[in-house]
Structure formats: structure tokens, C-alpha cells
Amino acid sequence: MGLSTAYSPAGSRLVTTPLGAGAAQLLRPRRTPLATVRCSVDAAKQVQDGAATVAPEKPASRKGFGVFSTIYDLKADSEHCKSKSWKKLVSIAVSGAAGMISNHLLFKLASGEVFGQDQPIALKLLGSERSFQALEGVAMELEDSLYPLLREVSIGMDPYEVFEDVDWALLIGAKPRGPGMERAALLDINGQIYADQGKALNAVASPNVKVIVVGNPCNTNALICMKNAPNIPAKNFHALTRLDENRAKCQLALKAGVFYDKVSNMTIWGNHSTTQVPDFLNAKIDGRPAKEVIKDTKWLEEEFTLTVQNRGGVLIQKWGRSSAASTAVSIVDAIRSLVTPTPEGDWFSSGVSLYYWKSLWHSREHRVQYAMQIKG
Ligand SMILES: NC(=O)C1=CN([C@@H]2O[C@H](COP(=O)(O)OP(=O)(O)OC[C@H]3O[C@@H](n4cnc5c(N)ncnc54)[C@H](O)[C@@H]3O)[C@@H](O)[C@H]2O)C=CC1
Ligand SMILES: O=C([O-])CC(=O)C(=O)O
């Protein structure tokens, strides 16, 4: 500990500056001649110099951003006695890390609210060429947040580098739709991203990596990703439909006049699109069938369903951009549901392979229930 480290892509050299040497040295990290140092301190200087407009060159293999390049021994770190009881580091890749959704999600991941307060994490952030400078800004904010559980951050544009050995891949990076568009119209633009990233995951990720596809159309993209990663178990691929579940719960609670934690057993059938079916027949409110509590069948069949189906589109009309904060929350919910036992008698929704789901349905061993399918 006690070293502030700047990274030099040229020749992949690490330049280290003792922290104890004082703030002045921190502001002027030592560099080797001709080396382009990319760390938080340097990024700030680039903006000051007006160099921010210059397209950043693609970094060579980056091992860590700014302070996260520091080499430390987690278990021997006496300043964090708590760390002695921490679990093994979990490595999480997030694509589209400079985007709207990630801007909410990354800080939740780093705070420990997703994987728990005894779970140190490494964040591996994937951006596009256009967003690379913004990605540096994101990494700088993560540095400045001083999260104890956030032990490593690296950034990059090459999925083959960023996905190396990751345990989770949260695939958000994709174009969002604008007002009046259907999500399916994004397939031409976004589908290829998921083919490429599926191949990269297949080649370099942990063989048991869990993949959550968020970029739209997420069900089809999840299928594309899964098909391009034959070495990874199909059951590990999820399309994020949890936002629909949360929206449906909210609408039922509103109509029934109860707080939303009273709504359970909510299933979303079909794609994350306007054709989805939010299942009010099996949903429960305060442990009773929703239909018994909400007598207005016409509302359930028509207004409720339409509201949930179109919620994303209505939000775009109001905001001028698609949902981000609530999507990040739903990603957190989706991960938590996958890593913790489902409360007795309840279930949650996730877009998963129909083939796998069928076999799981008959298995008593799994404590997590699934109620979704990936559709092409
Ligand atoms: N499944 C769901 O419930 C929801 C899905 N979405 C979808 O999530 C996606 C992302 O939304 P936002 O974060 O709001 O968009 P955004 O435009 O704010 O961010 C997307 C980021 O991804 C980056 N990117 C583009 N191509 C990339 C690639 N090949 N690799 C890595 N990064 C790449 C962009 O440079 C940008 O920084 C959109 O497709 C949107 O429709 C949005 C809300 C809910
Ligand atoms: O509507 C969109 O395009 C973004 C999204 O998927 C949602 O908010 O459900």
C-alpha cells in the first residue's frame, strides 16, 4: 500500500509515485519520456490543456485505472481488518459503462449493496471508441468515491481484454431507442454487438460467467450472445426483464392501495417489448390472488397490461431518453435474486433459455425459480 500508480500504455510500463512524497508529486506523476500516462491525475490535466478534444488512442492492455493499479495484498491489509473475513474477489464486467444506466449501476455495485458488505469486487469497464474519454471520467469518479470493497477498476474498448476471467458480465452497452421507435428496430444496430461480445466471453471469461443482457432488444440480444458462446452454460444467460416485473408490481400496488412490498409472485411472459404479458392471474397481493383483491377485471386485462407494456415508451416521451435509474435498480434486483435464495413461495422473472427453463421446472434442487424465456 502507500503507492499511487500511473499507467503508461506505451510499452505497458507502470510508473509509481510514493504517496508519502506529498500532494505536489501526486499532481505531477513521474513519467517516462514519450509515455502517454493515463490515470485520473493525468486525465484532469489533459482537459485543462485542451487535449480533451483529441481522440484518445486505444490503450494497450490496461491492468488498472489510476489508484486501482496499486498492488496490495487484500488479506494482509491491516488497515482493513474487516477484509480478513471478506470473500474472494468477484470480477464484474460492465459494458456501456459510460452510459446512463451504468452511471447509476456502477456506484451501487461498488458500495456493496448488490453482492454484500463482505464481497470485494473488481470492475472491468467496457466502452466504445466514442465513449472512451467519458469512461475515464467514470473511473475517476469511482476512484474519488473511496469505496472499500472496490479493489480494482480497469477500462478498455476490447471485449477480449475486458472480459478476461470475469465472473459476471452486465452487457448494457448498446444504442437506446428514441421516441416513437419499437425496441425491435434496434436489432440491426445492436445485434452485432452481442454476437461479438458473446464470442469474446466464450474465449476469455470464466467458464461459469453469469451474463445479464440489458441492451435492447434484450431478449434477442441475449439469444444472440448465448449462441455465440457455446462453451458457457445456456442457463447462465439472462435478458433483463426485471424492470417489467417491478413496473407491474408497482401498478398492482397502486390499484390495490397497498405498499408495493405486498405484491409477490409476479411473472412477465414473453419479450421485454410491447407484446409482453404481465401475469396478474398468478400474482399475489398480501398473499392473496391479485384478482381477489382487485375486482376490476377490465382494468387488469386492459389498462394494467397496456400500462406495463408501454411504460418504457411513455417514459421516453416524458424524459426524452430511456429509463436509466430504475433500470439500474432492476439490474441490482435481478443479480440479488440470482445470488440469494428466493423467499419461500415467491418467484421472480428473468429472460432465460426456454430449453433450460423446462428442465429446471422439474428440478427440486434449485432454490431459485425462473419464470421467463429467451425468445428470438
Ligand atoms: N432491458 C431493459 O429493461 C432496458 C434496456 N435498456 C437498453 O439499455 C441500453 C443502454 O441504455 P443507456 O445506458 O441508457 O444508453 P446510453 O446511450 O446512455 O449508453 C450506452 C453506452 O454504450 C456505449 N456503447 C455502444 N456500443 C458499445 C459497444 N459495442 N461496447 C461497449 N459500449 C458500447 C456507448 O458509447 C454509450 O456510452 C439501450 O439499448 C437501452 O435501450 C434501457 C432501459 C431498460
Ligand atoms: O423503453 C426503452 O427503450 C428502454 C427500456 O427498455 C425500458 O425502459 O423498458
XYZ file of C-alpha atoms and ligand atoms in Angstrom:
429
model
C 0.000 0.000 0.000
C 1.024 3.623 0.012
C 1.743 3.847 -3.689
C -0.100 5.988 -6.179
C 0.320 4.408 -9.543
C 0.059 5.848 -13.012
C -0.236 3.628 -16.010
C 1.772 4.000 -19.149
C 0.292 2.212 -22.157
C 3.450 2.733 -24.195
C 5.363 -0.450 -23.537
C 2.886 -1.362 -20.777
C 5.074 0.177 -18.086
C 3.831 1.090 -14.646
C 5.052 4.375 -13.198
C 4.794 4.544 -9.420
C 4.945 7.525 -7.107
C 5.171 7.095 -3.319
C 2.051 8.606 -1.762
C 4.061 9.806 1.236
C 6.035 12.134 -1.046
C 3.211 14.676 -0.854
C 0.399 16.130 -2.874
C 2.625 18.085 -5.209
C 4.056 14.865 -6.531
C 0.609 13.439 -6.929
C -0.305 16.286 -9.218
C 2.763 15.717 -11.337
C 3.198 11.961 -11.621
C 6.617 10.962 -12.861
C 6.549 9.744 -16.414
C 8.980 8.175 -18.768
C 9.702 10.223 -21.895
C 7.208 9.676 -24.733
C 4.907 7.651 -22.493
C 1.223 8.558 -22.508
C 0.240 8.224 -18.879
C -3.438 7.586 -18.326
C -4.547 7.986 -14.771
C -7.034 10.214 -13.046
C -4.486 12.937 -12.387
C -3.347 12.936 -15.959
C -6.875 12.927 -17.369
C -7.620 16.097 -15.426
C -4.520 17.706 -16.859
C -5.482 16.733 -20.403
C -8.799 18.522 -20.030
C -7.004 21.568 -18.621
C -4.593 21.583 -21.537
C -7.455 21.428 -24.007
C -6.303 17.999 -25.077
C -9.704 16.578 -24.245
C -10.894 17.112 -27.820
C -8.208 14.842 -29.235
C -9.477 11.320 -29.836
C -7.856 9.116 -27.213
C -5.573 6.459 -28.566
C -6.541 2.892 -27.804
C -4.712 1.788 -24.684
C -2.617 -1.328 -24.641
C -3.639 -3.992 -22.145
C -4.580 -1.989 -19.076
C -4.223 -3.630 -15.715
C -5.868 -0.984 -13.630
C -7.049 2.598 -13.713
C -5.286 5.230 -11.617
C -5.259 4.333 -7.940
C -6.617 0.891 -8.802
C -3.241 -0.014 -10.287
C -1.865 -0.107 -6.765
C -0.621 -3.528 -5.848
C -1.880 -4.712 -2.493
C -2.490 -7.860 -0.546
C -6.158 -7.917 0.361
C -5.833 -10.401 3.214
C -2.687 -8.823 4.678
C -4.132 -5.336 4.602
C -4.085 -4.440 8.277
C -5.881 -1.132 7.767
C -8.994 -3.073 6.832
C -9.271 -5.753 9.478
C -12.710 -6.453 8.087
C -11.083 -7.563 4.857
C -9.739 -10.665 6.581
C -13.242 -12.090 6.586
C -14.037 -10.925 3.087
C -14.877 -13.389 0.356
C -12.736 -13.980 -2.717
C -12.739 -11.076 -5.171
C -15.544 -11.192 -7.739
C -14.777 -9.769 -11.152
C -17.611 -7.924 -12.907
C -17.543 -6.651 -16.470
C -19.919 -3.839 -17.354
C -20.310 -2.810 -20.985
C -21.619 0.622 -21.898
C -20.010 1.727 -18.679
C -20.031 5.383 -19.659
C -23.759 5.331 -20.403
C -26.815 6.440 -18.472
C -27.726 3.127 -16.845
C -24.176 2.341 -15.809
C -23.817 5.754 -14.264
C -26.305 4.600 -11.635
C -25.361 0.939 -11.512
C -21.601 1.142 -11.006
C -21.889 3.021 -7.745
C -24.395 0.521 -6.395
C -22.064 -2.334 -7.277
C -19.107 -0.582 -5.677
C -20.994 0.253 -2.472
C -21.639 -3.400 -1.664
C -25.413 -3.172 -1.856
C -25.548 -5.758 -4.630
C -23.154 -8.548 -3.642
C -22.923 -7.820 0.065
C -20.687 -5.989 2.512
C -18.181 -8.859 2.689
C -17.720 -9.147 -1.057
C -14.827 -7.223 -2.613
C -15.222 -6.594 -6.319
C -13.215 -5.755 -9.407
C -14.954 -3.675 -12.056
C -13.892 -4.124 -15.652
C -15.457 -1.395 -17.716
C -16.017 -1.757 -21.442
C -16.679 1.297 -23.552
C -16.759 2.190 -27.200
C -14.244 4.345 -29.022
C -16.622 7.290 -28.819
C -17.143 6.933 -25.103
C -13.594 6.186 -24.014
C -12.868 9.596 -22.567
C -16.159 9.533 -20.672
C -15.150 6.112 -19.379
C -12.043 7.672 -17.880
C -14.321 10.183 -16.188
C -16.428 7.346 -14.744
C -13.305 5.616 -13.431
C -12.154 8.892 -11.866
C -15.471 9.216 -10.039
C -15.123 5.661 -8.796
C -11.634 6.481 -7.501
C -12.899 9.572 -5.727
C -15.694 7.636 -4.026
C -13.236 5.644 -1.873
C -15.376 2.508 -1.739
C -13.579 -0.033 0.489
C -14.990 -3.017 -1.369
C -13.973 -1.739 -4.788
C -10.482 -3.177 -5.145
C -9.845 -2.976 -8.874
C -11.087 -0.908 -11.793
C -9.872 -1.257 -15.333
C -11.210 0.265 -18.510
C -10.948 -0.751 -22.131
C -12.517 -0.990 -25.540
C -11.596 -4.543 -26.447
C -14.028 -7.136 -25.055
C -11.349 -9.828 -25.344
C -9.268 -7.878 -22.821
C -12.040 -6.567 -20.614
C -13.890 -9.885 -20.262
C -10.825 -11.867 -19.245
C -11.725 -14.194 -16.330
C -14.851 -12.212 -15.388
C -17.438 -13.880 -13.138
C -20.278 -11.591 -14.221
C -20.898 -9.735 -17.466
C -23.518 -6.995 -17.356
C -23.980 -6.168 -21.014
C -25.557 -2.742 -21.188
C -23.599 -1.055 -23.977
C -25.955 -0.594 -26.902
C -27.923 2.142 -28.595
C -31.164 3.128 -26.855
C -34.346 3.835 -28.820
C -35.806 7.276 -29.303
C -39.440 8.456 -29.117
C -41.841 6.520 -31.358
C -39.426 3.642 -32.022
C -40.003 -0.008 -31.112
C -37.134 -1.766 -29.366
C -37.007 -4.371 -32.154
C -35.873 -1.632 -34.548
C -32.562 -1.551 -32.631
C -31.688 -5.090 -33.624
C -29.869 -4.084 -36.821
C -27.580 -1.775 -34.853
C -27.209 -3.658 -31.576
C -27.376 -7.334 -32.617
C -23.800 -7.422 -33.880
C -22.505 -6.037 -30.578
C -23.893 -9.091 -28.796
C -22.556 -11.530 -31.363
C -19.077 -10.059 -30.888
C -19.321 -9.928 -27.116
C -20.660 -13.483 -26.954
C -17.586 -14.666 -28.861
C -15.300 -12.715 -26.554
C -16.971 -14.120 -23.435
C -16.687 -17.596 -24.861
C -12.978 -17.134 -25.437
C -11.790 -15.396 -22.286
C -14.398 -15.179 -19.495
C -14.691 -17.530 -16.547
C -16.379 -20.694 -17.908
C -19.199 -20.144 -15.410
C -19.661 -16.433 -16.101
C -23.216 -15.144 -15.459
C -24.397 -12.869 -18.235
C -27.191 -10.317 -17.981
C -28.108 -8.689 -21.284
C -29.686 -5.266 -20.934
C -29.178 -3.601 -24.335
C -32.306 -3.726 -26.454
C -33.942 -5.710 -27.846
C -32.610 -7.565 -24.812
C -34.258 -10.969 -25.306
C -32.994 -11.328 -28.856
C -29.606 -9.916 -27.947
C -29.334 -12.422 -25.091
C -30.114 -15.224 -27.501
C -27.511 -13.939 -29.978
C -24.939 -13.664 -27.203
C -25.732 -17.154 -25.907
C -25.499 -18.719 -29.365
C -22.075 -17.157 -29.837
C -20.797 -18.549 -26.553
C -21.336 -22.306 -26.777
C -18.786 -23.059 -24.029
C -20.763 -21.134 -21.434
C -23.808 -22.931 -19.969
C -27.047 -21.640 -21.535
C -28.557 -21.279 -18.079
C -26.067 -18.505 -17.335
C -27.615 -16.096 -19.858
C -30.361 -13.728 -18.786
C -32.240 -10.993 -20.568
C -33.165 -8.210 -18.197
C -36.936 -8.307 -17.821
C -36.866 -7.439 -14.142
C -37.775 -3.835 -14.854
C -41.113 -5.056 -16.247
C -41.704 -7.122 -13.118
C -41.001 -4.113 -10.929
C -43.285 -1.919 -13.025
C -46.070 -4.485 -12.856
C -45.754 -4.757 -9.069
C -45.911 -1.005 -8.773
C -49.123 -0.775 -10.832
C -50.859 -3.552 -8.862
C -49.883 -1.926 -5.566
C -51.168 1.420 -6.770
C -54.521 -0.032 -7.796
C -54.907 -2.116 -4.623
C -53.879 0.775 -2.383
C -51.078 -1.188 -0.715
C -47.347 -0.647 -0.447
C -45.537 -2.443 -3.246
C -43.732 -4.882 -0.967
C -47.105 -6.580 -0.537
C -47.096 -7.686 -4.187
C -45.402 -11.014 -4.948
C -45.310 -13.849 -7.485
C -45.162 -11.500 -10.441
C -44.281 -13.073 -13.769
C -43.565 -11.392 -17.069
C -44.169 -13.686 -20.025
C -42.620 -13.025 -23.413
C -40.177 -10.405 -24.577
C -39.190 -7.113 -22.994
C -41.405 -5.367 -25.539
C -44.978 -4.201 -26.046
C -46.005 -7.820 -26.669
C -45.110 -8.936 -23.142
C -47.767 -10.351 -20.822
C -47.567 -9.260 -17.186
C -49.243 -12.155 -15.377
C -51.872 -10.813 -12.981
C -53.524 -14.256 -12.775
C -50.707 -15.722 -10.681
C -49.647 -12.539 -8.909
C -50.454 -12.147 -5.227
C -51.234 -9.160 -3.068
C -50.687 -9.706 0.631
C -50.582 -13.437 -0.072
C -53.988 -13.478 -1.850
C -54.549 -13.798 -5.611
C -54.413 -10.328 -7.182
C -57.790 -10.982 -8.857
C -59.416 -11.443 -5.472
C -58.030 -8.178 -4.194
C -58.552 -6.150 -7.366
C -62.113 -6.854 -8.505
C -61.837 -4.626 -11.566
C -61.130 -7.367 -14.136
C -61.426 -4.970 -17.064
C -58.643 -2.823 -15.568
C -56.458 -5.871 -15.037
C -56.975 -7.197 -18.531
C -56.698 -3.921 -20.371
C -55.242 -0.925 -18.567
C -52.798 -2.779 -16.331
C -51.384 -4.803 -19.192
C -51.100 -1.803 -21.539
C -49.503 0.354 -18.858
C -46.761 -2.165 -18.149
C -46.206 -2.931 -21.830
C -45.817 0.736 -22.712
C -44.160 2.125 -19.621
C -40.728 2.391 -21.233
C -42.098 4.230 -24.273
C -44.119 6.679 -22.176
C -41.050 7.388 -20.094
C -39.042 8.178 -23.228
C -41.704 10.648 -24.308
C -41.535 12.409 -20.958
C -37.775 12.280 -20.321
C -36.577 12.434 -23.924
C -34.375 9.439 -23.083
C -34.994 5.936 -21.821
C -35.197 4.834 -18.217
C -31.836 4.621 -16.507
C -32.058 4.804 -12.705
C -34.940 2.337 -12.431
C -33.178 0.049 -14.901
C -30.061 0.084 -12.735
C -32.203 -0.769 -9.707
C -33.774 -3.647 -11.604
C -30.325 -4.991 -12.558
C -29.456 -4.934 -8.857
C -32.698 -6.776 -8.079
C -32.004 -9.320 -10.825
C -28.496 -10.059 -9.525
C -29.644 -10.268 -5.930
C -32.370 -12.724 -6.930
C -29.750 -14.889 -8.597
C -27.322 -14.918 -5.678
C -29.747 -15.218 -2.772
C -32.473 -17.798 -2.073
C -35.912 -16.731 -3.249
C -38.299 -16.088 -0.352
C -40.455 -19.135 0.333
C -43.421 -19.334 -2.039
C -42.329 -16.380 -4.192
C -40.569 -16.238 -7.562
C -39.077 -13.665 -9.882
C -38.869 -13.088 -13.616
C -35.836 -13.337 -15.848
C -35.414 -13.925 -19.561
C -33.779 -17.343 -19.774
C -33.390 -20.104 -22.319
C -36.674 -21.958 -22.691
C -34.802 -25.223 -23.074
C -33.052 -24.787 -19.764
C -36.142 -23.439 -18.030
C -38.141 -26.549 -18.905
C -35.577 -28.780 -17.262
C -35.318 -26.519 -14.240
C -39.060 -26.548 -13.752
C -38.868 -30.237 -12.899
C -35.873 -29.876 -10.631
C -36.445 -29.628 -6.906
C -32.807 -28.904 -6.200
C -32.792 -25.292 -7.268
C -33.853 -22.761 -4.729
C -34.242 -20.051 -7.313
C -37.242 -20.199 -9.581
C -37.333 -18.738 -13.048
C -40.382 -17.616 -14.878
C -39.170 -16.367 -18.223
C -37.789 -17.461 -21.543
C -35.451 -16.008 -24.144
C -37.260 -15.563 -27.423
C -35.629 -14.748 -30.670
N -33.750 -4.305 -20.640
C -34.191 -3.205 -20.071
O -35.010 -3.253 -19.142
C -33.692 -1.875 -20.517
C -32.789 -1.777 -21.542
N -32.315 -0.548 -21.948
C -31.346 -0.546 -23.027
O -30.029 -0.455 -22.488
C -29.150 0.077 -23.483
C -28.265 1.159 -22.889
O -29.042 2.248 -22.439
P -28.364 3.579 -21.847
O -27.348 3.241 -20.841
O -29.473 4.484 -21.480
O -27.670 4.124 -23.177
P -26.504 5.216 -23.317
O -26.530 5.673 -24.729
O -26.584 6.224 -22.232
O -25.200 4.352 -23.039
C -24.797 3.335 -23.889
C -23.279 3.312 -23.858
O -22.845 2.163 -24.536
C -21.701 2.501 -25.282
N -21.524 1.507 -26.330
C -22.066 1.477 -27.558
N -21.626 0.404 -28.228
C -20.813 -0.266 -27.388
C -20.049 -1.449 -27.503
N -20.024 -2.165 -28.618
N -19.317 -1.846 -26.441
C -19.320 -1.138 -25.314
N -20.009 0.011 -25.148
C -20.748 0.424 -26.177
C -21.991 3.901 -25.784
O -20.818 4.587 -26.155
C -22.640 4.507 -24.535
O -21.672 5.072 -23.679
C -30.055 0.557 -24.621
O -30.074 -0.405 -25.652
C -31.425 0.645 -23.958
O -32.482 0.518 -24.888
C -32.706 0.602 -21.331
C -33.601 0.550 -20.292
C -34.204 -0.678 -19.830
O -38.131 1.665 -23.442
C -36.926 1.569 -23.737
O -36.476 1.616 -24.869
C -35.979 1.354 -22.614
C -36.474 0.176 -21.926
O -36.264 -0.927 -22.353
C -37.437 0.383 -20.856
O -37.478 1.450 -20.233
O -38.194 -0.553 -20.615
